[in-house]
C-alpha cells in the first residue's frame, strides 16, 4: 500500500491524495448518515489521463477503488466498506463543460460536473437539460449516469439513460474508451454505453458524457389536486395525458400523512387547502407556446376532472413563487422524514395501472405485521415509481423498529414482486440492497450479470461489494 500511495502522490501531487482522518471524513459517510466506511486514501484526479493512470495503478497493486461524485447516493454505493483496503476516487475536480452544440442539441461534459452546473450551462444557450432532482446542487453527472437517476421529469424526458448519447470511460485496466458520440442512431454492435449506465461504478469509471438537450419550454405551470384515493390519482393521470399529451411533465402523488408530516416539521411552508384530503397530486405542465396556452390546457383538464369527480379540489399556482411553494411541499417530504426520525425506505416501481391495487393490498399487510406503523407513501406516480417508506409506530424507538428492517422489506418487496414491480426504481442497489437483489433476481439474470462483471473487471477492483 505504501508503494501504491507514493505512486499516486507522484501522479497527482500531495494536495490531491488525502489520507488524514479529517480530510477523508466527508468522503466516507453516506448522505443519510447510516454508515461510515474506511479508506486508505481519497484520490482527487484533475484529468481523464490521471484517472486512467490511477486505475492502472489500482490494477497493478490490486487496490479496490470506489468512484465517487457528489456522494448523494442513497444505497451506500459511493462509500467504501469498513476494511480500509480501498481508495475513494473522487471525480469532483473533473468539472468542465466541454462543448455545447445547439444544432445537434447536445452537451459534452466532464463526469464531475454538478447537475445544476450542467442545467445552467444548457439554459445559458437557451436549451433545457431536463434531469432534475432534489440533490441537483450536489450530485454529479457521473453519479447520475452511474445510478441512472430518475427525478421529477421522467414522465416527459425519461431517465438519465434516455438523456445520454455517448460516454467516455476508464476501464478497470486503466484504458480510456472514448465513446463520446453525439449520435441518435448507432447500431454498431453491443451497446457498451448502456452497460456503464446504471452500473454504479462496478464496471469502470465514467469520465465524460454527451447529453441530450431540448428546447426550453416557454412556460411551466403547477397545480395541486386533492383526491379521494390512489385509484382516483390514476384516473386523473389518464385524463391529464389524454387532455395534455406530452405537455404533462410532472405527476407526483403525496398521501395526507406526507403533507401532515411536512406541516409539522416545516410549519412555514404553504398550506394550500383548508381541509385535509386523503391524497394529493402535484401536477406540472410545460408549453412550448406560451403561459396562456399552459394555463388554458391545465384549467380545461382540471375542470374535466372536477366534473367527473376524479378530483375534489384543486389549486393552480398563479406565480413562480406559488409554483415553487407547491414543489417545496413535495421536496420537503424526505427532509421532514429525516427530521422526524428513522424510517425504512423502499424505492419501488410498478406497472402504473397496478399502483392503486398494490397500495390497497400492501398497506393492510404492513399494519397487520407491525401495528401502528406509519406509511409515508409518495412519489413519481406518472413513472410508476413510489417511495413507500415505513416509519415506527408512536412510542416505538427508531432502533427497535429498524431491527425489523428485513421483515418489513420482505412484506413490501414480496408484494412488489407479486405485482410485477421492481425493488429499486431509481436509487440503485449499492451495498444496501445487494442481498435483496440476490433474493429476487433469477439465477439466469444474476449469472449474466456476474459474467459481465468478470469479463470487464476480472480482478474485481471496481467498487467491490456493490450490486453483486
Ligand atoms: C435529497 C436527495 C434527493 C434525491 N432525489 C433523487 C431522485 O429524485 N431521483 C433519483 O434517481 N435519485 C435521487 N437521489 C439519489 C442521488 O442523488 C442520485 O443517485 C444521484 O444520481 C447520485 O449522484 P452523485 O454524484 O451524488 O453520486 P454518488 O453518490 O457519488 O455515487 C453514486 C454511485 O455512482 C458511482 N459513481 C459516481 N460517480 C461515478 C463515475 N464518474 N463513474 C463511475 N461510477 C460513479 C458511485 O460509485 C456510486 O455507486 C436523491 C438524493 C438526495 C440526497
Short mmCIF file of C-alpha atoms and ligand atoms in Angstrom, two decimals:
data_model
loop_
_atom_site.label_atom_id
_atom_site.label_comp_id
_atom_site.label_asym_id
_atom_site.label_seq_id
_atom_site.Cartn_x
_atom_site.Cartn_y
_atom_site.Cartn_z
CA UNK A 1 0.00 0.00 0.00
CA UNK A 2 2.87 2.39 0.85
CA UNK A 3 4.40 1.97 -2.60
CA UNK A 4 0.98 2.41 -4.27
CA UNK A 5 0.28 5.62 -2.36
CA UNK A 6 3.72 7.01 -3.17
CA UNK A 7 2.98 6.34 -6.83
CA UNK A 8 -0.41 8.13 -6.50
CA UNK A 9 1.35 11.13 -4.94
CA UNK A 10 3.80 11.24 -7.82
CA UNK A 11 0.85 11.26 -10.26
CA UNK A 12 -1.41 13.81 -8.51
CA UNK A 13 0.82 15.75 -6.14
CA UNK A 14 0.40 15.58 -2.34
CA UNK A 15 -2.51 18.03 -2.27
CA UNK A 16 -4.79 15.61 -4.10
CA UNK A 17 -4.02 12.44 -2.14
CA UNK A 18 -5.94 12.82 1.11
CA UNK A 19 -5.10 10.39 3.88
CA UNK A 20 -5.80 12.08 7.22
CA UNK A 21 -8.98 11.20 9.07
CA UNK A 22 -10.23 14.80 8.98
CA UNK A 23 -9.58 15.28 5.23
CA UNK A 24 -11.18 11.96 4.30
CA UNK A 25 -14.23 12.25 6.60
CA UNK A 26 -16.64 13.93 4.12
CA UNK A 27 -15.99 11.16 1.58
CA UNK A 28 -16.58 8.23 3.93
CA UNK A 29 -20.08 8.72 5.35
CA UNK A 30 -23.20 8.37 3.22
CA UNK A 31 -25.69 11.21 2.78
CA UNK A 32 -28.23 9.72 5.19
CA UNK A 33 -25.54 9.18 7.83
CA UNK A 34 -26.25 5.48 8.03
CA UNK A 35 -22.74 4.14 7.50
CA UNK A 36 -19.14 5.34 7.74
CA UNK A 37 -16.52 3.35 5.86
CA UNK A 38 -12.73 3.45 5.92
CA UNK A 39 -10.29 4.16 3.08
CA UNK A 40 -6.54 4.01 2.56
CA UNK A 41 -6.80 7.41 0.81
CA UNK A 42 -9.07 9.68 -1.18
CA UNK A 43 -7.65 10.39 -4.65
CA UNK A 44 -8.67 13.55 -6.50
CA UNK A 45 -7.54 13.39 -10.14
CA UNK A 46 -7.79 16.52 -12.28
CA UNK A 47 -7.82 14.97 -15.76
CA UNK A 48 -9.02 11.89 -17.62
CA UNK A 49 -5.38 10.83 -18.10
CA UNK A 50 -4.82 11.00 -14.33
CA UNK A 51 -7.93 8.85 -13.76
CA UNK A 52 -6.54 6.29 -16.23
CA UNK A 53 -3.10 6.30 -14.57
CA UNK A 54 -4.68 5.86 -11.12
CA UNK A 55 -6.89 2.97 -12.24
CA UNK A 56 -3.83 1.35 -13.86
CA UNK A 57 -2.03 1.66 -10.53
CA UNK A 58 -5.03 0.17 -8.69
CA UNK A 59 -4.92 -2.80 -11.08
CA UNK A 60 -1.15 -3.20 -10.68
CA UNK A 61 -1.27 -3.16 -6.85
CA UNK A 62 -4.74 -4.77 -6.77
CA UNK A 63 -6.21 -1.94 -4.71
CA UNK A 64 -10.04 -1.74 -4.84
CA UNK A 65 -11.44 1.66 -5.80
CA UNK A 66 -14.76 3.34 -5.13
CA UNK A 67 -15.71 6.03 -7.68
CA UNK A 68 -17.47 8.96 -6.06
CA UNK A 69 -19.28 12.02 -7.45
CA UNK A 70 -21.38 14.14 -5.11
CA UNK A 71 -21.87 11.34 -2.54
CA UNK A 72 -25.63 11.90 -2.52
CA UNK A 73 -26.46 8.28 -3.41
CA UNK A 74 -29.00 6.60 -1.15
CA UNK A 75 -27.89 2.95 -1.27
CA UNK A 76 -24.33 3.02 0.17
CA UNK A 77 -22.79 2.75 -3.30
CA UNK A 78 -20.34 5.64 -3.15
CA UNK A 79 -18.55 4.87 0.12
CA UNK A 80 -16.03 2.14 0.89
CA UNK A 81 -16.59 -0.75 3.30
CA UNK A 82 -15.10 -0.85 6.80
CA UNK A 83 -11.90 -2.74 5.85
CA UNK A 84 -9.84 0.33 4.93
CA UNK A 85 -8.33 -1.52 1.96
CA UNK A 86 -9.98 0.58 -0.79
CA UNK A 87 -9.35 4.08 -2.11
CA UNK A 88 -12.09 6.57 -2.94
CA UNK A 89 -11.67 8.05 -6.42
CA UNK A 90 -13.38 11.43 -6.35
CA UNK A 91 -14.35 12.84 -9.76
CA UNK A 92 -15.15 16.28 -8.30
CA UNK A 93 -12.22 18.04 -10.00
CA UNK A 94 -13.31 16.90 -13.46
CA UNK A 95 -15.95 19.58 -13.78
CA UNK A 96 -15.64 21.25 -17.19
CA UNK A 97 -18.49 21.76 -19.64
CA UNK A 98 -16.53 20.69 -22.72
CA UNK A 99 -18.87 21.68 -25.54
CA UNK A 100 -22.46 22.68 -26.29
CA UNK A 101 -23.84 22.00 -29.78
CA UNK A 102 -27.17 23.81 -30.12
CA UNK A 103 -27.86 22.32 -33.56
CA UNK A 104 -27.20 18.70 -32.58
CA UNK A 105 -28.84 19.62 -29.26
CA UNK A 106 -26.13 18.01 -27.16
CA UNK A 107 -23.69 18.99 -24.49
CA UNK A 108 -20.42 17.21 -23.72
CA UNK A 109 -19.43 17.40 -20.07
CA UNK A 110 -16.92 16.04 -17.59
CA UNK A 111 -18.36 13.44 -15.23
CA UNK A 112 -17.68 15.57 -12.15
CA UNK A 113 -19.91 18.45 -13.31
CA UNK A 114 -22.61 19.18 -10.75
CA UNK A 115 -26.06 18.56 -12.24
CA UNK A 116 -27.14 22.15 -11.57
CA UNK A 117 -24.00 23.43 -13.34
CA UNK A 118 -24.98 21.39 -16.42
CA UNK A 119 -28.59 22.67 -16.27
CA UNK A 120 -27.35 26.27 -16.04
CA UNK A 121 -24.84 25.88 -18.87
CA UNK A 122 -27.61 24.49 -21.10
CA UNK A 123 -30.00 27.28 -20.09
CA UNK A 124 -27.37 29.90 -20.94
CA UNK A 125 -27.57 28.60 -24.53
CA UNK A 126 -31.38 28.67 -24.48
CA UNK A 127 -31.65 24.88 -24.05
CA UNK A 128 -33.10 22.59 -21.44
CA UNK A 129 -31.20 19.73 -19.82
CA UNK A 130 -34.26 18.18 -18.20
CA UNK A 131 -32.80 15.93 -15.49
CA UNK A 132 -33.96 17.41 -12.20
CA UNK A 133 -33.88 16.08 -8.63
CA UNK A 134 -33.70 17.50 -5.14
CA UNK A 135 -29.95 16.76 -4.85
CA UNK A 136 -29.14 18.68 -8.05
CA UNK A 137 -26.96 21.22 -6.24
CA UNK A 138 -24.57 18.45 -5.13
CA UNK A 139 -24.91 15.34 -7.31
CA UNK A 140 -22.74 14.94 -10.42
CA UNK A 141 -23.41 13.83 -13.97
CA UNK A 142 -21.15 10.78 -13.44
CA UNK A 143 -23.20 9.79 -10.40
CA UNK A 144 -26.48 10.45 -12.23
CA UNK A 145 -25.35 8.20 -15.08
CA UNK A 146 -23.97 5.51 -12.79
CA UNK A 147 -27.25 5.31 -10.88
CA UNK A 148 -29.40 6.01 -13.96
CA UNK A 149 -31.10 8.68 -11.87
CA UNK A 150 -34.79 9.45 -12.41
CA UNK A 151 -36.14 12.58 -10.76
CA UNK A 152 -39.15 14.72 -11.49
CA UNK A 153 -39.16 14.97 -15.29
CA UNK A 154 -39.00 11.29 -16.27
CA UNK A 155 -42.63 11.30 -17.39
CA UNK A 156 -41.75 13.59 -20.31
CA UNK A 157 -38.00 13.14 -20.87
CA UNK A 158 -37.05 9.73 -19.46
CA UNK A 159 -34.36 8.60 -17.00
CA UNK A 160 -30.70 9.64 -17.28
CA UNK A 161 -30.16 6.69 -19.63
CA UNK A 162 -32.55 8.28 -22.14
CA UNK A 163 -30.70 11.59 -21.82
CA UNK A 164 -27.27 10.21 -22.71
CA UNK A 165 -25.93 9.66 -26.23
CA UNK A 166 -22.30 8.86 -25.54
CA UNK A 167 -19.78 8.12 -22.80
CA UNK A 168 -16.10 8.30 -22.07
CA UNK A 169 -14.99 5.59 -19.65
CA UNK A 170 -11.76 4.49 -17.99
CA UNK A 171 -11.84 0.69 -17.98
CA UNK A 172 -10.75 -1.40 -14.98
CA UNK A 173 -7.45 -1.94 -16.85
CA UNK A 174 -6.85 1.83 -16.96
CA UNK A 175 -7.59 2.25 -20.66
CA UNK A 176 -9.62 5.18 -21.96
CA UNK A 177 -12.66 4.28 -24.08
CA UNK A 178 -13.85 7.35 -25.94
CA UNK A 179 -17.45 6.74 -26.92
CA UNK A 180 -18.39 10.43 -26.90
CA UNK A 181 -20.61 10.12 -29.95
CA UNK A 182 -23.46 12.55 -30.27
CA UNK A 183 -25.48 10.14 -32.40
CA UNK A 184 -29.16 9.40 -32.10
CA UNK A 185 -28.76 6.31 -34.27
CA UNK A 186 -25.78 3.97 -33.88
CA UNK A 187 -26.41 0.26 -34.28
CA UNK A 188 -22.85 -1.00 -34.37
CA UNK A 189 -22.97 -4.00 -32.09
CA UNK A 190 -23.38 -4.35 -28.34
CA UNK A 191 -24.39 -1.10 -26.64
CA UNK A 192 -21.45 -0.58 -24.27
CA UNK A 193 -22.78 2.81 -23.20
CA UNK A 194 -25.87 1.18 -21.77
CA UNK A 195 -23.71 -1.27 -19.81
CA UNK A 196 -21.96 1.50 -17.89
CA UNK A 197 -25.15 3.50 -17.25
CA UNK A 198 -26.64 2.21 -14.00
CA UNK A 199 -23.55 0.08 -13.24
CA UNK A 200 -22.86 2.07 -10.03
CA UNK A 201 -19.12 2.20 -10.69
CA UNK A 202 -18.71 -1.59 -10.76
CA UNK A 203 -17.58 -1.82 -14.41
CA UNK A 204 -15.47 1.30 -14.99
CA UNK A 205 -15.12 4.99 -14.23
CA UNK A 206 -17.23 7.37 -16.30
CA UNK A 207 -15.16 10.48 -17.06
CA UNK A 208 -17.28 12.26 -19.66
CA UNK A 209 -20.66 12.16 -21.37
CA UNK A 210 -22.64 13.52 -24.30
CA UNK A 211 -26.05 14.57 -23.01
CA UNK A 212 -29.25 15.37 -24.90
CA UNK A 213 -30.68 18.89 -24.83
CA UNK A 214 -34.24 20.02 -25.52
CA UNK A 215 -35.87 23.31 -26.48
CA UNK A 216 -36.56 25.38 -23.38
CA UNK A 217 -40.32 25.41 -22.71
CA UNK A 218 -41.86 28.88 -22.92
CA UNK A 219 -43.80 28.32 -19.70
CA UNK A 220 -44.41 25.81 -16.92
CA UNK A 221 -47.39 25.79 -14.65
CA UNK A 222 -48.01 23.88 -11.44
CA UNK A 223 -51.17 22.77 -9.67
CA UNK A 224 -52.07 20.72 -6.63
CA UNK A 225 -55.14 18.49 -6.78
CA UNK A 226 -56.88 16.83 -3.83
CA UNK A 227 -58.37 13.37 -4.40
CA UNK A 228 -60.17 10.63 -2.51
CA UNK A 229 -57.81 7.74 -3.32
CA UNK A 230 -54.77 6.46 -5.28
CA UNK A 231 -57.21 4.90 -7.77
CA UNK A 232 -58.54 8.40 -8.48
CA UNK A 233 -54.95 9.61 -8.94
CA UNK A 234 -54.57 7.02 -11.71
CA UNK A 235 -57.82 8.17 -13.31
CA UNK A 236 -56.51 11.73 -13.15
CA UNK A 237 -53.23 10.66 -14.78
CA UNK A 238 -55.04 9.13 -17.76
CA UNK A 239 -57.33 12.16 -18.04
CA UNK A 240 -54.40 14.59 -17.92
CA UNK A 241 -52.44 12.63 -20.52
CA UNK A 242 -55.49 12.48 -22.80
CA UNK A 243 -56.00 16.25 -22.48
CA UNK A 244 -52.41 17.47 -22.40
CA UNK A 245 -50.28 14.80 -24.12
CA UNK A 246 -46.56 15.37 -23.72
CA UNK A 247 -47.18 18.79 -22.12
CA UNK A 248 -47.68 16.93 -18.83
CA UNK A 249 -44.16 16.97 -17.36
CA UNK A 250 -44.74 16.12 -13.69
CA UNK A 251 -47.24 13.99 -11.80
CA UNK A 252 -46.36 13.38 -8.14
CA UNK A 253 -48.52 11.56 -5.60
CA UNK A 254 -48.45 12.51 -1.91
CA UNK A 255 -50.61 10.98 0.80
CA UNK A 256 -52.32 13.02 3.50
CA UNK A 257 -49.82 11.70 6.07
CA UNK A 258 -46.92 13.07 3.95
CA UNK A 259 -48.30 16.61 3.93
CA UNK A 260 -49.14 16.43 7.63
CA UNK A 261 -45.55 15.40 8.31
CA UNK A 262 -44.25 18.33 6.23
CA UNK A 263 -46.61 20.76 8.00
CA UNK A 264 -45.41 19.52 11.41
CA UNK A 265 -41.70 19.74 10.58
CA UNK A 266 -41.79 22.83 8.35
CA UNK A 267 -44.72 24.98 9.55
CA UNK A 268 -43.51 27.93 7.44
CA UNK A 269 -44.39 26.15 4.14
CA UNK A 270 -47.72 26.85 2.38
CA UNK A 271 -50.91 25.02 3.32
CA UNK A 272 -52.84 25.05 0.04
CA UNK A 273 -56.15 23.58 1.32
CA UNK A 274 -58.20 24.49 4.38
CA UNK A 275 -59.32 20.86 4.82
CA UNK A 276 -57.30 17.66 4.72
CA UNK A 277 -57.80 15.17 1.87
CA UNK A 278 -56.74 11.51 1.61
CA UNK A 279 -54.41 12.02 -1.38
CA UNK A 280 -52.82 14.85 -3.34
CA UNK A 281 -51.28 15.06 -6.79
CA UNK A 282 -48.77 17.73 -7.77
CA UNK A 283 -49.05 18.40 -11.49
CA UNK A 284 -46.72 20.25 -13.80
CA UNK A 285 -47.47 21.26 -17.36
CA UNK A 286 -44.99 22.79 -19.81
CA UNK A 287 -45.84 24.59 -23.01
CA UNK A 288 -43.64 25.38 -25.99
CA UNK A 289 -46.15 28.11 -26.97
CA UNK A 290 -46.98 30.44 -24.08
CA UNK A 291 -48.01 30.68 -20.45
CA UNK A 292 -51.60 31.29 -21.51
CA UNK A 293 -51.55 28.06 -23.51
CA UNK A 294 -50.31 26.14 -20.45
CA UNK A 295 -52.95 27.76 -18.21
CA UNK A 296 -55.75 27.01 -20.71
CA UNK A 297 -54.68 23.37 -21.06
CA UNK A 298 -54.44 22.88 -17.32
CA UNK A 299 -57.70 24.61 -16.49
CA UNK A 300 -59.61 22.60 -19.10
CA UNK A 301 -58.17 19.33 -17.81
CA UNK A 302 -58.74 20.16 -14.14
CA UNK A 303 -62.27 21.32 -14.98
CA UNK A 304 -63.00 17.96 -16.59
CA UNK A 305 -61.52 16.14 -13.58
CA UNK A 306 -63.70 18.12 -11.15
CA UNK A 307 -66.77 17.49 -13.29
CA UNK A 308 -66.13 13.73 -13.31
CA UNK A 309 -65.46 13.83 -9.55
CA UNK A 310 -61.96 12.43 -10.01
CA UNK A 311 -60.68 15.44 -8.11
CA UNK A 312 -62.37 17.02 -5.09
CA UNK A 313 -60.46 20.30 -5.03
CA UNK A 314 -57.53 21.93 -6.83
CA UNK A 315 -55.29 25.00 -6.63
CA UNK A 316 -53.38 26.35 -9.61
CA UNK A 317 -50.22 28.36 -8.92
CA UNK A 318 -50.54 31.84 -10.38
CA UNK A 319 -46.94 32.93 -9.87
CA UNK A 320 -43.48 31.39 -9.91
CA UNK A 321 -43.30 31.84 -6.14
CA UNK A 322 -46.55 29.89 -5.66
CA UNK A 323 -45.35 27.20 -8.00
CA UNK A 324 -42.06 26.91 -6.09
CA UNK A 325 -44.08 26.71 -2.85
CA UNK A 326 -46.07 23.73 -4.14
CA UNK A 327 -42.90 21.95 -5.28
CA UNK A 328 -41.36 22.64 -1.89
CA UNK A 329 -44.13 20.61 -0.27
CA UNK A 330 -43.10 17.62 -2.40
CA UNK A 331 -39.37 18.13 -1.95
CA UNK A 332 -39.65 18.54 1.81
CA UNK A 333 -41.22 15.12 2.37
CA UNK A 334 -37.84 13.28 2.60
CA UNK A 335 -36.43 16.14 4.69
CA UNK A 336 -39.44 16.04 7.04
CA UNK A 337 -38.98 12.29 7.38
CA UNK A 338 -35.30 12.71 8.21
CA UNK A 339 -36.20 15.30 10.89
CA UNK A 340 -38.93 13.11 12.35
CA UNK A 341 -36.60 10.13 12.86
CA UNK A 342 -35.53 6.96 11.09
CA UNK A 343 -37.68 5.05 8.64
CA UNK A 344 -37.34 2.06 6.36
CA UNK A 345 -37.22 3.26 2.76
CA UNK A 346 -38.48 1.45 -0.31
CA UNK A 347 -37.92 2.95 -3.75
CA UNK A 348 -40.14 0.72 -5.84
CA UNK A 349 -41.68 0.72 -9.28
CA UNK A 350 -44.81 -0.98 -10.55
CA UNK A 351 -46.81 -1.05 -13.74
CA UNK A 352 -48.67 2.26 -13.44
CA UNK A 353 -52.04 0.54 -13.75
CA UNK A 354 -51.37 -1.66 -10.68
CA UNK A 355 -50.26 1.01 -8.21
CA UNK A 356 -53.60 1.59 -6.50
CA UNK A 357 -54.13 -2.16 -6.02
CA UNK A 358 -50.60 -2.52 -4.71
CA UNK A 359 -51.18 0.16 -2.06
CA UNK A 360 -54.60 -1.26 -1.15
CA UNK A 361 -53.11 -4.73 -0.58
CA UNK A 362 -49.74 -3.86 0.95
CA UNK A 363 -50.73 -1.16 3.46
CA UNK A 364 -53.02 -3.51 5.47
CA UNK A 365 -50.37 -6.25 5.35
CA UNK A 366 -47.88 -3.86 6.96
CA UNK A 367 -50.44 -2.78 9.55
CA UNK A 368 -51.18 -6.42 10.41
CA UNK A 369 -47.48 -7.28 10.78
CA UNK A 370 -46.38 -4.03 12.51
CA UNK A 371 -49.44 -2.49 14.17
CA UNK A 372 -49.40 1.32 14.28
CA UNK A 373 -46.53 1.71 11.78
CA UNK A 374 -46.76 4.88 9.68
CA UNK A 375 -46.75 4.61 5.91
CA UNK A 376 -45.11 7.55 4.14
CA UNK A 377 -46.23 6.95 0.57
CA UNK A 378 -45.35 9.45 -2.16
CA UNK A 379 -43.54 9.54 -5.46
CA UNK A 380 -43.37 9.89 -9.20
CA UNK A 381 -46.75 8.30 -9.91
CA UNK A 382 -46.59 9.09 -13.61
CA UNK A 383 -43.48 6.87 -13.84
CA UNK A 384 -44.93 4.07 -11.70
CA UNK A 385 -42.38 4.95 -9.00
CA UNK A 386 -43.38 5.07 -5.34
CA UNK A 387 -41.35 5.92 -2.27
CA UNK A 388 -43.10 3.52 0.07
CA UNK A 389 -41.43 4.31 3.39
CA UNK A 390 -42.37 2.86 6.74
CA UNK A 391 -41.84 4.80 9.99
CA UNK A 392 -42.11 3.43 13.56
CA UNK A 393 -45.42 3.38 15.43
CA UNK A 394 -45.76 6.12 18.02
CA UNK A 395 -43.80 5.28 21.16
CA UNK A 396 -41.50 2.75 19.44
CA UNK A 397 -37.86 3.79 19.27
CA UNK A 398 -36.05 4.09 15.95
CA UNK A 399 -33.59 1.37 16.97
CA UNK A 400 -36.31 -1.11 17.97
CA UNK A 401 -38.15 -0.51 14.73
CA UNK A 402 -35.06 -0.68 12.50
CA UNK A 403 -34.33 -4.11 13.99
CA UNK A 404 -37.37 -5.22 11.93
CA UNK A 405 -35.90 -3.92 8.67
CA UNK A 406 -35.55 -7.32 7.00
CA UNK A 407 -39.11 -8.32 7.93
CA UNK A 408 -40.54 -5.01 6.72
CA UNK A 409 -38.60 -5.32 3.47
CA UNK A 410 -39.93 -8.82 2.97
CA UNK A 411 -43.58 -7.71 3.31
CA UNK A 412 -43.10 -4.80 0.89
CA UNK A 413 -40.80 -6.42 -1.64
CA UNK A 414 -42.74 -9.71 -1.82
CA UNK A 415 -45.79 -7.65 -2.66
CA UNK A 416 -43.84 -5.57 -5.22
CA UNK A 417 -42.69 -8.71 -6.99
CA UNK A 418 -46.18 -10.24 -6.87
CA UNK A 419 -47.48 -7.11 -8.64
CA UNK A 420 -44.79 -7.33 -11.34
CA UNK A 421 -42.66 -4.49 -9.96
CA UNK A 422 -39.02 -3.70 -9.15
CA UNK A 423 -37.38 -3.39 -5.71
CA UNK A 424 -35.27 -0.45 -6.92
CA UNK A 425 -36.81 2.11 -9.25
CA UNK A 426 -34.23 4.88 -9.32
CA UNK A 427 -31.76 4.73 -6.41
CA UNK A 428 -29.90 1.58 -7.45
CA UNK A 429 -28.64 -1.37 -5.42
CA UNK A 430 -25.27 -0.34 -3.92
CA UNK A 431 -24.40 -2.30 -0.78
CA UNK A 432 -27.76 -1.60 0.88
CA UNK A 433 -29.97 -3.71 -1.39
CA UNK A 434 -27.42 -6.27 -2.56
CA UNK A 435 -28.95 -9.11 -0.55
CA UNK A 436 -32.44 -8.14 -1.69
CA UNK A 437 -31.26 -8.27 -5.31
CA UNK A 438 -29.82 -11.76 -4.77
CA UNK A 439 -33.13 -12.79 -3.17
CA UNK A 440 -35.36 -11.63 -6.01
CA UNK A 441 -33.39 -11.84 -9.29
CA UNK A 442 -33.47 -15.15 -11.12
CA UNK A 443 -30.31 -17.26 -11.28
CA UNK A 444 -30.24 -16.75 -15.06
CA UNK A 445 -30.22 -12.95 -14.69
CA UNK A 446 -27.69 -12.94 -11.84
CA UNK A 447 -25.36 -15.25 -13.75
CA UNK A 448 -25.42 -12.98 -16.81
CA UNK A 449 -24.63 -10.00 -14.57
CA UNK A 450 -21.76 -11.88 -12.90
CA UNK A 451 -20.39 -12.90 -16.31
CA UNK A 452 -20.35 -9.27 -17.47
CA UNK A 453 -18.61 -8.17 -14.27
CA UNK A 454 -15.99 -10.94 -14.52
CA UNK A 455 -15.32 -10.19 -18.21
CA UNK A 456 -14.80 -6.44 -17.76
CA UNK A 457 -13.27 -6.42 -14.27
CA UNK A 458 -11.54 -9.79 -13.79
CA UNK A 459 -9.51 -8.51 -10.80
CA UNK A 460 -12.70 -7.33 -9.09
CA UNK A 461 -11.22 -3.93 -8.16
CA UNK A 462 -14.13 -1.74 -9.33
CA UNK A 463 -16.38 -0.85 -6.39
CA UNK A 464 -16.38 -4.37 -4.93
CA UNK A 465 -19.34 -5.46 -2.81
CA UNK A 466 -21.77 -3.21 -4.67
CA UNK A 467 -24.71 -4.62 -6.67
CA UNK A 468 -23.34 -8.22 -6.72
C1 LIG B 1 -32.20 14.94 -1.29
C2 LIG B 1 -31.98 13.86 -2.32
C3 LIG B 1 -32.90 13.67 -3.33
C4 LIG B 1 -32.71 12.67 -4.30
N1 LIG B 1 -33.64 12.53 -5.28
C5 LIG B 1 -33.45 11.59 -6.22
C6 LIG B 1 -34.40 11.43 -7.28
O1 LIG B 1 -35.42 12.12 -7.35
N2 LIG B 1 -34.15 10.50 -8.22
C7 LIG B 1 -33.02 9.72 -8.18
O2 LIG B 1 -32.85 8.89 -9.06
N3 LIG B 1 -32.12 9.85 -7.19
C8 LIG B 1 -32.30 10.75 -6.22
N4 LIG B 1 -31.39 10.87 -5.21
C9 LIG B 1 -30.21 9.99 -5.17
C10 LIG B 1 -28.93 10.62 -5.74
O3 LIG B 1 -28.96 11.99 -5.77
C11 LIG B 1 -28.69 10.11 -7.12
O4 LIG B 1 -28.45 8.73 -7.03
C12 LIG B 1 -27.50 10.77 -7.86
O5 LIG B 1 -27.61 10.36 -9.20
C13 LIG B 1 -26.14 10.40 -7.33
O6 LIG B 1 -25.15 11.26 -7.87
P1 LIG B 1 -23.78 11.53 -7.09
O7 LIG B 1 -22.88 12.31 -7.97
O8 LIG B 1 -24.03 12.06 -5.75
O9 LIG B 1 -23.22 10.03 -6.99
P2 LIG B 1 -22.53 9.31 -5.76
O10 LIG B 1 -23.45 9.25 -4.60
O11 LIG B 1 -21.19 9.89 -5.51
O12 LIG B 1 -22.35 7.84 -6.38
C14 LIG B 1 -23.47 7.05 -6.68
C15 LIG B 1 -22.97 5.75 -7.35
O13 LIG B 1 -22.38 6.04 -8.60
C16 LIG B 1 -20.99 5.66 -8.63
N5 LIG B 1 -20.29 6.74 -9.33
C17 LIG B 1 -20.31 8.07 -9.06
N6 LIG B 1 -19.62 8.75 -9.99
C18 LIG B 1 -19.13 7.82 -10.86
C19 LIG B 1 -18.36 7.88 -12.05
N7 LIG B 1 -17.93 9.04 -12.53
N8 LIG B 1 -18.06 6.73 -12.69
C20 LIG B 1 -18.48 5.54 -12.23
N9 LIG B 1 -19.24 5.42 -11.11
C21 LIG B 1 -19.56 6.54 -10.45
C22 LIG B 1 -20.59 5.50 -7.18
O14 LIG B 1 -19.55 4.57 -7.04
C23 LIG B 1 -21.89 5.01 -6.57
O15 LIG B 1 -22.05 3.65 -6.76
C24 LIG B 1 -31.56 11.84 -4.23
C25 LIG B 1 -30.63 12.04 -3.21
C26 LIG B 1 -30.82 13.02 -2.26
C27 LIG B 1 -29.78 13.20 -1.20
#
